[in-house]
Coordinates of C-alpha atoms in Angstrom, one line a residue:
Chain A
X1 CA -27.4 -12.4 -19.9
X2 CA -27.2 -11.8 -15.9
X3 CA -23.4 -12.7 -14.6
X4 CA -23.4 -15.2 -11.9
X5 CA -22.2 -14.3 -8.6
X6 CA -21.1 -11.0 -9.5
X7 CA -18.7 -8.6 -8.1
X8 CA -21.3 -7.3 -5.5
X9 CA -22.0 -10.7 -4.3
X10 CA -18.5 -11.3 -4.2
X11 CA -18.3 -8.4 -1.6
X12 CA -21.1 -8.9 0.5
X13 CA -20.0 -12.6 1.2
X14 CA -16.4 -11.7 1.9
X15 CA -17.7 -8.6 4.1
X16 CA -19.9 -11.0 6.0
X17 CA -17.5 -13.2 6.2
X18 CA -15.1 -11.2 7.9
X19 CA -17.6 -9.2 9.7
X20 CA -18.6 -12.3 11.8
X21 CA -15.6 -11.9 13.9
X22 CA -15.2 -8.5 15.2
X23 CA -12.4 -9.0 17.3
X24 CA -10.7 -11.2 15.0
X25 CA -10.5 -8.8 12.4
X26 CA -9.2 -5.9 14.3
X27 CA -6.4 -8.4 15.6
X28 CA -5.8 -9.2 11.6
X29 CA -5.5 -6.0 10.3
X30 CA -2.9 -5.1 13.4
X31 CA 0.1 -5.7 11.6
X32 CA -0.9 -3.7 8.4
X33 CA -2.5 -0.8 10.7
X34 CA 1.1 -0.5 12.6
X35 CA 3.3 -0.7 9.1
X36 CA 1.6 1.7 7.1
X37 CA 1.0 3.9 10.4
X38 CA 5.0 4.1 10.5
X39 CA 5.4 4.7 7.0
X40 CA 3.2 7.3 6.5
X41 CA 4.0 9.4 9.5
X42 CA 7.7 9.0 8.6
X43 CA 7.3 10.1 5.6
X44 CA 5.0 12.8 6.8
X45 CA 7.3 13.9 9.5
X46 CA 10.3 13.7 6.9
X47 CA 8.2 15.9 4.5
X48 CA 7.4 18.5 7.5
X49 CA 10.6 18.4 8.9
X50 CA 12.0 19.5 5.5
X51 CA 9.9 22.2 5.3
X52 CA 10.9 23.8 8.8
X53 CA 14.6 23.1 8.1
X54 CA 14.9 25.8 5.3
X55 CA 14.1 28.1 8.2
X56 CA 17.8 27.5 9.4
X57 CA 19.1 28.4 5.9
X58 CA 17.3 31.3 4.7
X59 CA 14.1 32.1 6.0
X60 CA 13.1 34.6 3.8
X61 CA 14.0 33.3 0.6
X62 CA 11.8 29.6 1.4
X63 CA 8.6 31.9 2.4
X64 CA 8.9 34.9 -0.2
X65 CA 6.3 34.4 -3.4
X66 CA 6.3 37.6 -5.6
X67 CA 3.5 38.0 -8.6
X68 CA 3.7 40.6 -11.3
X69 CA 2.3 41.1 -14.1
X70 CA 3.2 39.6 -17.7
X71 CA 2.5 39.5 -21.3
X72 CA 2.0 36.6 -23.2
X73 CA 1.7 36.1 -27.2
X74 CA -2.1 35.0 -28.3
X75 CA -3.3 32.3 -30.7
X76 CA -3.9 35.1 -33.0
X77 CA -0.5 36.7 -32.6
X78 CA -1.3 39.8 -30.6
X79 CA 0.3 40.5 -27.1
X80 CA -2.1 40.0 -24.3
X81 CA -1.3 41.4 -21.0
X82 CA -3.1 41.7 -18.0
X83 CA -2.9 43.9 -14.3
X84 CA -2.5 42.9 -11.1
X85 CA -6.1 44.0 -9.5
X86 CA -5.8 46.4 -6.5
X87 CA -6.9 43.7 -4.1
X88 CA -4.5 41.0 -5.2
X89 CA -3.5 40.9 -1.1
X90 CA -7.3 40.0 0.0
X91 CA -7.4 37.3 -3.0
X92 CA -3.9 35.8 -2.0
X93 CA -4.9 36.7 1.9
X94 CA -7.6 33.5 1.8
X95 CA -5.4 31.1 0.6
X96 CA -4.1 28.7 3.8
X97 CA -0.4 29.4 4.3
X98 CA -0.2 32.9 3.3
X99 CA 1.2 35.2 6.5
X100 CA 1.1 38.9 4.7
X101 CA 0.7 40.1 1.4
X102 CA 1.2 43.8 0.0
X103 CA 1.5 45.3 -3.6
X104 CA 4.1 47.4 -4.8
X105 CA 4.5 50.5 -7.3
X106 CA 6.8 52.7 -8.7
X107 CA 5.2 56.4 -8.7
X108 CA 6.0 58.5 -11.9
X109 CA 5.8 62.0 -10.1
X110 CA 7.4 63.3 -13.9
X111 CA 9.4 66.4 -13.5
X112 CA 8.6 67.1 -9.5
X113 CA 11.3 66.5 -7.0
X114 CA 11.5 65.6 -3.5
X115 CA 12.6 68.8 -0.9
X116 CA 12.7 68.8 2.5
X117 CA 11.8 72.3 2.1
X118 CA 9.0 74.2 0.6
X119 CA 11.6 76.4 -0.9
X120 CA 12.3 76.8 -4.9
X121 CA 15.8 76.7 -4.5
X122 CA 17.2 78.3 -7.8
X123 CA 20.5 76.2 -7.7
X124 CA 18.8 73.0 -7.2
X125 CA 20.8 72.2 -4.3
X126 CA 18.0 71.0 -1.8
X127 CA 16.2 69.1 -4.9
X128 CA 16.5 65.5 -4.2
X129 CA 16.3 62.8 -7.0
X130 CA 14.7 60.4 -4.6
X131 CA 12.5 57.4 -6.3
X132 CA 9.1 57.7 -5.0
X133 CA 6.6 54.6 -4.6
X134 CA 3.9 53.5 -3.4
X135 CA 2.8 50.4 -1.2
X136 CA -0.8 48.9 0.5
X137 CA -0.4 48.8 4.2
X138 CA 0.8 45.1 4.2
X139 CA 3.7 45.0 2.4
X140 CA 6.0 46.4 4.8
X141 CA 4.5 43.1 7.0
X142 CA 5.2 41.0 3.8
X143 CA 8.7 41.8 2.8
X144 CA 9.6 41.7 6.7
X145 CA 10.3 45.8 7.0
X146 CA 11.0 47.3 10.6
X147 CA 10.0 50.5 11.1
X148 CA 12.9 52.1 13.2
X149 CA 10.6 55.2 14.1
X150 CA 7.3 55.9 13.9
X151 CA 4.7 53.8 12.0
X152 CA 3.9 52.7 8.9
X153 CA 0.2 53.8 7.3
X154 CA -2.8 51.5 7.7
X155 CA -5.7 50.7 5.3
X156 CA -7.1 53.7 6.9
X157 CA -4.6 56.2 5.3
X158 CA -4.7 54.2 2.3
X159 CA -8.3 54.2 1.5
X160 CA -8.7 58.1 2.2
X161 CA -5.8 58.6 0.5
X162 CA -4.2 60.4 3.3
X163 CA -1.1 63.0 2.5
X164 CA 1.3 61.1 4.6
X165 CA 4.4 58.9 3.7
X166 CA 6.9 56.8 5.4
X167 CA 10.3 57.2 4.4
X168 CA 13.0 54.9 3.7
X169 CA 16.3 54.4 5.7
X170 CA 18.6 56.3 3.0
X171 CA 15.9 58.6 1.9
X172 CA 15.3 60.2 5.2
X173 CA 18.9 60.5 5.8
X174 CA 19.4 62.3 2.7
X175 CA 16.6 64.7 3.6
X176 CA 18.2 65.0 6.9
X177 CA 15.0 63.7 8.4
X178 CA 16.2 61.5 11.5
X179 CA 13.0 62.2 14.0
X180 CA 9.3 62.5 13.5
X181 CA 8.0 63.7 16.8
X182 CA 7.6 66.9 15.0
X183 CA 5.4 65.6 12.4
X184 CA 8.3 67.0 9.9
X185 CA 7.1 67.4 6.5
X186 CA 8.2 66.5 2.7
X187 CA 7.5 68.2 -0.4
X188 CA 6.9 66.4 -3.9
X189 CA 7.0 69.3 -6.2
X190 CA 4.8 71.5 -4.2
X191 CA 2.7 69.3 -2.1
X192 CA 3.6 68.9 1.3
X193 CA 3.4 65.4 2.9
X194 CA 3.4 64.6 6.6
X195 CA 5.9 61.9 7.6
X196 CA 4.7 59.7 9.9
X197 CA 7.4 56.9 10.1
X198 CA 10.8 55.6 8.7
X199 CA 11.7 52.2 7.4
X200 CA 14.6 50.9 9.4
X201 CA 15.2 47.8 7.0
X202 CA 13.6 45.1 5.4
X203 CA 14.9 41.7 3.8
X204 CA 13.0 42.2 0.4
X205 CA 12.5 45.1 -1.9
X206 CA 15.3 47.1 -0.5
X207 CA 14.5 49.9 -2.8
X208 CA 11.9 51.0 -0.3
X209 CA 15.0 51.9 1.8
X210 CA 15.9 54.5 -0.9
X211 CA 12.3 55.9 -1.5
X212 CA 9.6 57.8 -0.6
X213 CA 6.7 55.6 0.0
X214 CA 3.4 56.4 -0.3
X215 CA 0.1 54.8 0.5
X216 CA -1.4 53.3 -2.8
X217 CA -4.9 55.4 -2.4
X218 CA -2.7 58.5 -2.2
X219 CA -0.7 57.7 -5.3
X220 CA -3.8 56.8 -7.6
X221 CA -5.7 60.2 -6.6
X222 CA -2.5 62.2 -6.9
X223 CA -0.3 60.9 -9.6
X224 CA -3.0 58.2 -11.3
X225 CA -1.7 55.3 -10.6
X226 CA -3.2 52.6 -13.3
X227 CA -2.0 49.2 -11.5
X228 CA 0.0 47.6 -9.2
X229 CA 3.8 46.2 -10.3
X230 CA 4.4 43.4 -8.0
X231 CA 2.4 41.8 -5.1
X232 CA 4.7 40.6 -2.2
X233 CA 3.4 37.5 -0.9
X234 CA 5.3 36.1 3.0
X235 CA 4.0 32.7 3.2
X236 CA 4.2 30.7 6.4
X237 CA 7.1 28.4 6.4
X238 CA 7.0 25.5 4.0
X239 CA 3.9 26.6 2.2
X240 CA 5.8 28.8 -0.1
X241 CA 5.9 26.1 -3.1
X242 CA 1.7 25.7 -2.7
X243 CA 1.4 29.3 -2.9
X244 CA 3.1 29.6 -6.0
X245 CA 1.0 27.0 -7.2
X246 CA -1.8 28.7 -6.4
X247 CA -1.5 32.5 -6.1
X248 CA -1.9 33.3 -9.9
X249 CA -5.0 31.4 -9.8
X250 CA -6.5 33.0 -6.9
X251 CA -5.7 36.8 -8.1
X252 CA -6.8 36.2 -11.8
X253 CA -9.1 33.2 -12.5
X254 CA -9.5 34.0 -15.9
X255 CA -6.3 34.0 -17.1
X256 CA -3.9 32.9 -14.5
X257 CA -0.9 32.3 -17.2
X258 CA -0.9 35.9 -17.7
X259 CA 0.8 36.3 -14.3
X260 CA 4.5 35.6 -13.5
X261 CA 5.1 34.1 -10.1
X262 CA 8.2 33.7 -8.8
X263 CA 8.2 31.1 -6.0
X264 CA 11.7 29.4 -4.2
X265 CA 12.5 25.6 -5.5
X266 CA 11.0 23.1 -3.4
X267 CA 14.0 22.4 -0.8
X268 CA 14.5 18.8 -2.3
X269 CA 18.5 19.1 -1.8
X270 CA 17.8 19.9 1.9
X271 CA 15.4 17.2 2.4
X272 CA 17.7 14.7 0.7
X273 CA 20.5 16.0 3.1
X274 CA 18.6 16.0 6.3
X275 CA 17.5 13.4 8.7
X276 CA 18.1 10.7 6.2
X277 CA 19.4 8.7 8.3
X278 CA 16.5 8.5 10.6
X279 CA 14.3 8.3 7.8
X280 CA 15.8 5.0 6.7
X281 CA 15.6 3.4 10.3
X282 CA 11.6 4.4 10.4
X283 CA 11.3 3.2 6.9
X284 CA 12.9 -0.1 7.3
X285 CA 10.7 -0.8 10.6
X286 CA 7.8 0.0 8.8
X287 CA 8.6 -2.2 5.9
X288 CA 9.1 -4.9 8.7
X289 CA 6.2 -4.2 10.4
X290 CA 4.0 -4.5 7.2
X291 CA 6.1 -8.0 6.6
X292 CA 4.5 -8.8 9.9
X293 CA 1.2 -7.6 9.0
X294 CA 0.9 -9.7 6.0
X295 CA 2.3 -12.9 7.6
X296 CA -0.4 -12.4 10.2
X297 CA -3.5 -11.9 7.6
X298 CA -2.0 -15.0 5.5
X299 CA -2.0 -17.5 9.0
X300 CA -5.4 -16.3 10.0
X301 CA -7.0 -16.4 6.8
X302 CA -5.6 -20.1 6.6
X303 CA -6.6 -20.7 10.2
X304 CA -10.5 -19.1 9.1
X305 CA -9.8 -21.4 5.8
X306 CA -9.6 -24.7 8.1
X307 CA -12.4 -23.5 10.4
X308 CA -14.8 -23.0 7.4
X309 CA -14.5 -26.2 6.3
X310 CA -18.1 -27.2 6.2
X311 CA -19.1 -23.7 4.6
X312 CA -16.7 -24.3 1.9
X313 CA -18.0 -27.9 1.1
X314 CA -21.6 -26.4 1.5
X315 CA -20.9 -23.6 -1.0
X316 CA -19.6 -26.1 -3.4
X317 CA -22.6 -28.3 -2.9
X318 CA -24.6 -25.4 -4.2
X319 CA -22.7 -24.6 -6.9
X320 CA -19.8 -22.7 -6.3
X321 CA -16.8 -23.3 -8.6
X322 CA -13.3 -23.7 -7.1
X323 CA -12.5 -19.7 -8.7
X324 CA -15.5 -18.8 -6.2
X325 CA -14.1 -20.1 -3.3
X326 CA -10.8 -18.9 -3.8
X327 CA -12.4 -15.5 -4.9
X328 CA -13.9 -15.2 -1.7
X329 CA -11.4 -15.9 0.5
X330 CA -9.0 -13.6 -1.7
X331 CA -11.6 -10.6 -1.5
X332 CA -11.8 -11.5 2.5
X333 CA -7.9 -10.5 3.0
X334 CA -7.6 -8.0 0.5
X335 CA -10.6 -6.2 2.5
X336 CA -8.6 -6.6 5.6
X337 CA -5.3 -5.4 4.2
X338 CA -7.6 -2.2 2.8
X339 CA -9.4 -1.4 6.4
X340 CA -5.5 -1.6 7.8
X341 CA -4.5 0.4 5.3
X342 CA -7.2 3.2 5.8
X343 CA -6.6 2.9 9.4
X344 CA -3.0 3.2 9.4
X345 CA -3.1 6.1 7.3
X346 CA -5.5 8.3 9.3
X347 CA -3.2 7.4 12.5
X348 CA -0.4 8.1 10.3
X349 CA -1.6 11.5 9.5
X350 CA -2.8 12.4 12.9
X351 CA 1.0 11.6 14.1
X352 CA 2.5 14.3 11.5
X353 CA -0.1 16.4 12.7
X354 CA 0.6 15.7 16.2
X355 CA 3.9 16.4 16.4
X356 CA 3.9 19.7 13.9
X357 CA 1.3 21.0 16.3
X358 CA 3.6 20.2 19.3
X359 CA 6.6 21.6 17.5
X360 CA 4.9 24.6 16.4
X361 CA 5.4 23.2 12.7
X362 CA 3.3 23.3 9.4
X363 CA 2.4 20.0 8.8
X364 CA 3.3 18.9 5.1
X365 CA 1.6 15.4 3.6
X366 CA 1.7 14.5 0.2
X367 CA -1.8 13.8 -0.6
X368 CA -1.3 11.0 -2.6
X369 CA 0.7 9.1 0.3
X370 CA -2.4 9.1 2.1
X371 CA -4.0 7.8 -0.8
X372 CA -1.9 5.4 -1.6
X373 CA -1.3 3.7 2.0
X374 CA -4.9 1.9 1.8
X375 CA -4.3 0.6 -1.5
X376 CA -0.9 -0.8 -0.3
X377 CA -2.7 -2.3 2.6
X378 CA -4.8 -3.9 0.0
X379 CA -2.0 -5.3 -2.3
X380 CA -0.3 -7.0 1.0
X381 CA -3.8 -8.7 2.0
X382 CA -4.2 -9.4 -1.8
X383 CA -0.3 -11.2 -1.5
X384 CA -1.3 -12.6 1.5
X385 CA -4.5 -14.3 0.8
X386 CA -3.3 -16.2 -2.4
X387 CA -2.4 -19.4 -0.6
X388 CA -5.1 -19.5 1.7
X389 CA -7.6 -19.0 -1.0
X390 CA -5.6 -21.9 -3.3
X391 CA -5.8 -24.3 -0.6
X392 CA -9.3 -23.3 0.0
X393 CA -10.2 -24.0 -3.2
X394 CA -8.6 -27.1 -3.0
X395 CA -10.6 -28.9 -0.4
X396 CA -13.1 -31.4 -1.8
X397 CA -16.6 -30.7 -1.2
X398 CA -16.9 -34.8 0.2
X399 CA -14.3 -34.3 2.8
X400 CA -15.6 -30.7 3.6
X401 CA -19.3 -32.1 4.1
X402 CA -18.2 -35.2 6.3
X403 CA -17.1 -32.9 9.2
X404 CA -19.4 -31.1 11.7
Chain B
X1 CA -46.9 -49.1 -5.1
X2 CA -44.6 -50.1 -7.9
X3 CA -41.0 -49.2 -8.5
X4 CA -41.8 -47.1 -11.5
X5 CA -45.0 -44.7 -10.8
X6 CA -46.6 -44.4 -14.5
X7 CA -48.0 -41.2 -13.8
X8 CA -44.0 -40.0 -14.2
X9 CA -42.8 -42.7 -16.0
X10 CA -43.6 -41.2 -19.3
X11 CA -40.6 -38.6 -18.8
X12 CA -37.3 -39.7 -19.0
X13 CA -35.6 -41.2 -15.9
X14 CA -34.1 -38.0 -13.4
X15 CA -31.4 -40.6 -12.6
X16 CA -29.6 -43.1 -14.4
X17 CA -26.9 -45.0 -13.2
X18 CA -25.3 -47.5 -15.3
X19 CA -22.6 -50.0 -13.7
X20 CA -21.2 -47.6 -11.4
X21 CA -18.4 -48.1 -9.5
X22 CA -15.9 -46.5 -7.2
X23 CA -12.7 -47.6 -5.6
X24 CA -10.7 -45.5 -3.5
X25 CA -7.3 -46.5 -4.4
X26 CA -5.0 -48.5 -1.6
X27 CA -3.3 -50.0 -0.1
X28 CA -5.9 -51.9 0.5
X29 CA -7.7 -50.9 -2.5
X30 CA -11.5 -49.9 -1.6
X31 CA -14.4 -50.8 -3.4
X32 CA -16.6 -48.8 -1.6
X33 CA -19.7 -49.2 -4.5
X34 CA -19.5 -51.6 -7.2
X35 CA -22.2 -52.2 -10.1
X36 CA -24.6 -50.1 -9.6
X37 CA -27.4 -50.0 -11.6
X38 CA -30.0 -47.5 -10.2
X39 CA -32.9 -45.2 -12.4
X40 CA -34.8 -42.4 -10.3
X41 CA -38.0 -41.6 -12.1
X42 CA -39.3 -38.0 -12.1
X43 CA -41.2 -37.7 -8.9
X44 CA -40.1 -40.5 -7.3
X45 CA -39.5 -40.8 -3.7
X46 CA -36.9 -43.1 -2.9
X47 CA -34.9 -44.0 -0.2
X48 CA -31.6 -46.2 -0.1
X49 CA -30.7 -48.0 3.5
X50 CA -27.6 -49.4 4.5
X51 CA -26.0 -49.9 7.7
X52 CA -22.7 -47.5 8.0
X53 CA -19.9 -47.9 6.0
X54 CA -22.2 -50.0 3.5
X55 CA -21.0 -47.4 0.7
X56 CA -23.9 -45.4 1.2
X57 CA -22.1 -42.1 1.4
X58 CA -19.9 -42.9 -1.4
X59 CA -23.5 -43.6 -3.3
X60 CA -25.0 -40.0 -2.5
X61 CA -21.7 -38.4 -3.3
X62 CA -21.4 -40.1 -6.8
X63 CA -25.5 -39.0 -7.2
X64 CA -24.6 -35.1 -6.2
X65 CA -21.7 -35.0 -8.5
X66 CA -19.5 -34.2 -5.3
X67 CA -17.3 -37.3 -6.7
X68 CA -16.2 -39.1 -9.9
X69 CA -17.0 -43.0 -10.5
X70 CA -14.3 -45.1 -11.3
X71 CA -16.3 -46.8 -13.9
X72 CA -19.6 -46.8 -15.5
X73 CA -22.1 -44.3 -17.1
X74 CA -24.1 -41.7 -15.0
X75 CA -26.8 -39.4 -16.2
X76 CA -28.3 -36.8 -14.6
X77 CA -32.0 -35.5 -16.4
X78 CA -30.5 -37.1 -19.4
X79 CA -26.5 -35.0 -19.3
X80 CA -24.0 -37.9 -19.0
X81 CA -22.0 -36.0 -16.3
X82 CA -18.6 -38.3 -17.0
X83 CA -17.2 -36.4 -19.5
X84 CA -18.0 -32.6 -17.8
X85 CA -15.3 -30.0 -16.6
X86 CA -15.4 -29.7 -12.8
X87 CA -16.7 -26.1 -13.5
X88 CA -19.5 -27.4 -15.3
X89 CA -20.0 -30.1 -12.7
X90 CA -20.5 -27.5 -10.0
X91 CA -23.1 -25.1 -12.2
X92 CA -24.7 -28.7 -13.1
X93 CA -25.1 -29.1 -9.2
X94 CA -26.2 -25.8 -8.3
X95 CA -28.9 -26.2 -10.8
X96 CA -30.2 -29.5 -10.4
X97 CA -29.3 -30.7 -7.2
X98 CA -30.7 -29.8 -3.5
X99 CA -28.5 -31.1 -0.7
X100 CA -30.1 -31.8 3.0
X101 CA -27.3 -32.9 5.6
X102 CA -27.4 -34.2 8.7
X103 CA -25.5 -31.8 10.2
X104 CA -27.7 -29.0 8.7
X105 CA -24.7 -27.0 7.7
X106 CA -26.3 -23.5 8.0
X107 CA -23.6 -20.6 7.9
X108 CA -23.6 -19.4 11.3
X109 CA -24.0 -15.4 11.8
X110 CA -26.0 -15.1 8.8
X111 CA -29.8 -15.0 8.8
X112 CA -32.1 -17.8 8.0
X113 CA -33.4 -15.9 4.8
X114 CA -29.7 -15.0 3.9
X115 CA -28.8 -19.2 4.5
X116 CA -31.6 -20.3 2.2
X117 CA -30.7 -17.2 -0.5
X118 CA -27.8 -18.6 -0.8
X119 CA -28.2 -21.5 -2.8
X120 CA -29.0 -19.8 -5.4
X121 CA -25.9 -17.1 -5.2
X122 CA -23.7 -19.1 -7.7
X123 CA -26.8 -19.1 -10.3
X124 CA -27.6 -16.2 -12.9
X125 CA -30.6 -15.4 -10.5
X126 CA -30.4 -11.6 -9.3
X127 CA -30.1 -10.4 -5.9
X128 CA -33.8 -9.5 -5.4
X129 CA -35.2 -12.6 -6.9
X130 CA -33.0 -14.7 -4.7
X131 CA -34.4 -13.0 -1.5
X132 CA -38.2 -13.1 -2.6
X133 CA -37.7 -16.9 -3.8
X134 CA -36.3 -17.7 -0.2
X135 CA -38.9 -16.1 1.5
X136 CA -41.4 -17.7 -0.6
X137 CA -39.7 -21.3 0.1
X138 CA -39.1 -20.4 3.9
X139 CA -43.1 -20.3 3.8
X140 CA -43.8 -23.4 2.3
X141 CA -41.8 -25.4 5.0
X142 CA -43.8 -23.3 7.5
X143 CA -40.8 -20.7 8.5
X144 CA -42.2 -17.4 7.6
X145 CA -41.8 -16.3 11.2
X146 CA -38.1 -17.2 11.5
X147 CA -36.8 -15.0 8.4
X148 CA -34.5 -12.9 10.3
X149 CA -33.5 -15.3 13.0
X150 CA -29.7 -16.6 13.3
X151 CA -29.7 -20.5 12.9
X152 CA -28.1 -20.8 16.1
X153 CA -31.1 -19.5 18.1
X154 CA -33.7 -22.1 16.4
X155 CA -34.5 -25.7 17.7
X156 CA -32.9 -28.7 15.3
X157 CA -36.1 -29.5 13.5
X158 CA -36.1 -25.8 12.8
X159 CA -32.7 -25.7 11.5
X160 CA -33.2 -28.8 9.3
X161 CA -36.2 -27.3 7.7
X162 CA -34.1 -24.2 6.6
X163 CA -31.6 -26.3 5.1
X164 CA -34.5 -28.0 3.4
X165 CA -36.0 -24.8 1.9
X166 CA -32.3 -23.6 1.1
X167 CA -32.2 -27.2 -1.1
X168 CA -35.7 -26.1 -2.2
X169 CA -35.0 -22.8 -2.9
X170 CA -32.9 -23.3 -6.3
X171 CA -35.7 -25.5 -7.4
X172 CA -33.7 -28.7 -8.1
X173 CA -35.1 -31.7 -10.1
X174 CA -33.5 -33.8 -7.6
X175 CA -33.5 -33.6 -3.5
X176 CA -31.0 -35.6 -1.9
X177 CA -31.2 -35.9 2.1
X178 CA -28.0 -37.9 3.8
X179 CA -29.6 -38.9 6.9
X180 CA -32.0 -36.2 7.4
X181 CA -33.4 -37.2 11.0
X182 CA -30.0 -38.4 12.3
X183 CA -29.3 -35.5 14.7
X184 CA -33.1 -34.6 15.5
X185 CA -35.0 -36.3 18.2
X186 CA -38.3 -38.1 17.0
X187 CA -40.7 -35.6 17.1
X188 CA -38.6 -32.9 15.2
X189 CA -37.7 -36.2 12.7
X190 CA -41.4 -36.3 12.1
X191 CA -42.0 -32.7 11.2
X192 CA -38.9 -33.3 8.9
X193 CA -40.8 -36.1 7.3
X194 CA -44.0 -34.6 6.9
X195 CA -42.5 -31.8 5.3
X196 CA -40.9 -34.5 2.5
X197 CA -44.3 -36.1 2.2
X198 CA -45.7 -32.7 1.1
X199 CA -43.0 -32.5 -1.2
X200 CA -43.5 -35.6 -2.8
X201 CA -47.2 -35.2 -3.3
X202 CA -46.4 -31.8 -4.8
X203 CA -44.2 -33.8 -7.5
X204 CA -40.9 -33.2 -6.2
X205 CA -37.9 -36.4 -6.9
X206 CA -36.4 -37.2 -4.0
X207 CA -33.7 -39.5 -2.8
X208 CA -33.1 -40.1 1.1
X209 CA -30.2 -41.9 2.7
X210 CA -30.4 -43.0 5.8
X211 CA -29.7 -46.2 8.2
X212 CA -33.2 -45.8 9.8
X213 CA -35.4 -48.3 8.6
X214 CA -38.1 -46.2 10.0
X215 CA -37.3 -43.4 7.9
X216 CA -36.8 -45.5 5.0
X217 CA -40.6 -46.9 5.1
X218 CA -41.6 -43.4 4.6
X219 CA -40.7 -43.3 0.7
X220 CA -42.5 -45.1 -1.9
X221 CA -39.3 -47.1 -3.1
X222 CA -36.5 -48.4 -0.8
X223 CA -33.2 -49.9 -1.9
X224 CA -31.0 -51.5 0.2
X225 CA -27.1 -51.1 0.0
X226 CA -24.5 -53.6 1.7
X227 CA -21.1 -54.0 0.8
X228 CA -21.2 -51.5 -1.9
X229 CA -23.9 -53.7 -3.4
X230 CA -27.4 -52.0 -4.3
X231 CA -30.5 -54.5 -4.3
X232 CA -34.0 -53.6 -4.7
X233 CA -36.6 -54.0 -1.7
X234 CA -39.6 -55.5 -2.9
X235 CA -41.7 -56.0 0.0
X236 CA -44.4 -53.1 0.8
X237 CA -45.1 -54.7 4.1
X238 CA -43.6 -52.4 7.0
X239 CA -41.5 -54.9 8.9
X240 CA -37.8 -54.5 9.6
X241 CA -35.0 -56.5 7.6
X242 CA -37.4 -58.9 5.5
X243 CA -34.4 -61.2 5.0
X244 CA -36.1 -63.9 2.7

């Protein structure tokens, strides 16, 4: 059997009811719009600000994400392992919020020694026990490295496998190299490498300062490097948690669980401390605006019921029950509330983005909030519409039809 | 013409009122309708005449299930409506009765077609069927060229014909008209009454409530209500107020 007056009919009638007076509709939604916009932008700005505030405490820690290969015990008891792909920096580089990324690996040079001179000293006094590592071009930027003199190698060196090195500051001191204008050479075993720069400092992976740094491509061709040890990612402020969630999937879509990702914890403790006072004021204002908005909807819907007494009578005369009448008015006020919530959420999101752009911040907003805001508006409409709808349902068709 | 048309009288009456009484609690208590006995047979065209304040509106509301009698029995299509719940009464009203009001009661901002389809909204009829039937009914009252107009742009006679189409589209067993020509000039009133004649000829049962004697003479049976009491008018001579 077909249903009488189904949901679609209800929606059609309610829509026609509210669309009959567009200007009034806009005024009615105003309170909800203001309230929801205030709530969304307050929460959005709070989240955005707390993302920026961590900058002052420890910018590096808040933006560093490290990905390393990991092992996992498979279902059959075997150990599953994975490797970081060589193009991992490119893979994460596509994610929004990544500022730079580079790979790092320790190089096994076997029994070879690092020397500043091409001389075999039988006593070994000029041999140094200096570690050799390999890096991709992007690594220095990813760890906030600063080159003291010269330059870091680029993709070209990397791809060609050029015999160049960058020295960490302490490694350079031990090798007695302070200037690079004369293109000094260091020897790993018997093989000469041209020094093109000296790394002065980094804020992460400080072992680079003690090491001789080879381009990744050179380490592969000369020493048979099999896979990178780690991927260093520097994110824009506030994006570290997000990138932490996404990085493994971006790098190894087939088995992301085999990668271990280290990301800073969410700065929830910071968020709690900072600007709670401001938030409380704005949230209170938003709540007040919502209350006023709800009362506005109730008021206008009640007025609308009084104006449409004849329509109610007519609907009753063609077979509408009290429930049908009440349902229509509730549906109308729910739609008004939903519409107000929708517009308010959009305004709130734009305010958040606008302020973030002006302040040069990264806008942050929980998307669930933006989705929930129209539903909050609909809920307000539901509550506000209940009394007018009940009033409408009690109108006797006789009185309704006599008027007019 | 007779009170019971033999062609239709074989079936049961559409309306059967026995000892109907409706009083409004006071003070002072008002007896708007007292001891009304009325039968309307299938296919009959009845007019109920009376001056204002005579109780004819109350009678219309009772006939249309918009009001409940304080005493008496009312059977509509053989269904005793006294025991029905409010919900069942609403549904029965939507199924069996078509209303035509003096003030038309068309919804502004909705097209003529939508206004007519509205009468089937609360019944188990699909949306497509509602629109199709509304279109067909508007054709019957000669308004096919006005389907997508808004009622405010129509003349009074056209509006009342839309209202008639709305009442007819739900295929009621009884059409109740309350002063259908009250807001119309004589030209427009005639077109509306012509539509009634045509519908009567097609076999529809009509009850027209009016204070206008000329309108009442278009019906084939007239009853008069005064001070809440109903009397049959037996004279077939079209002279006003046969007060013998």
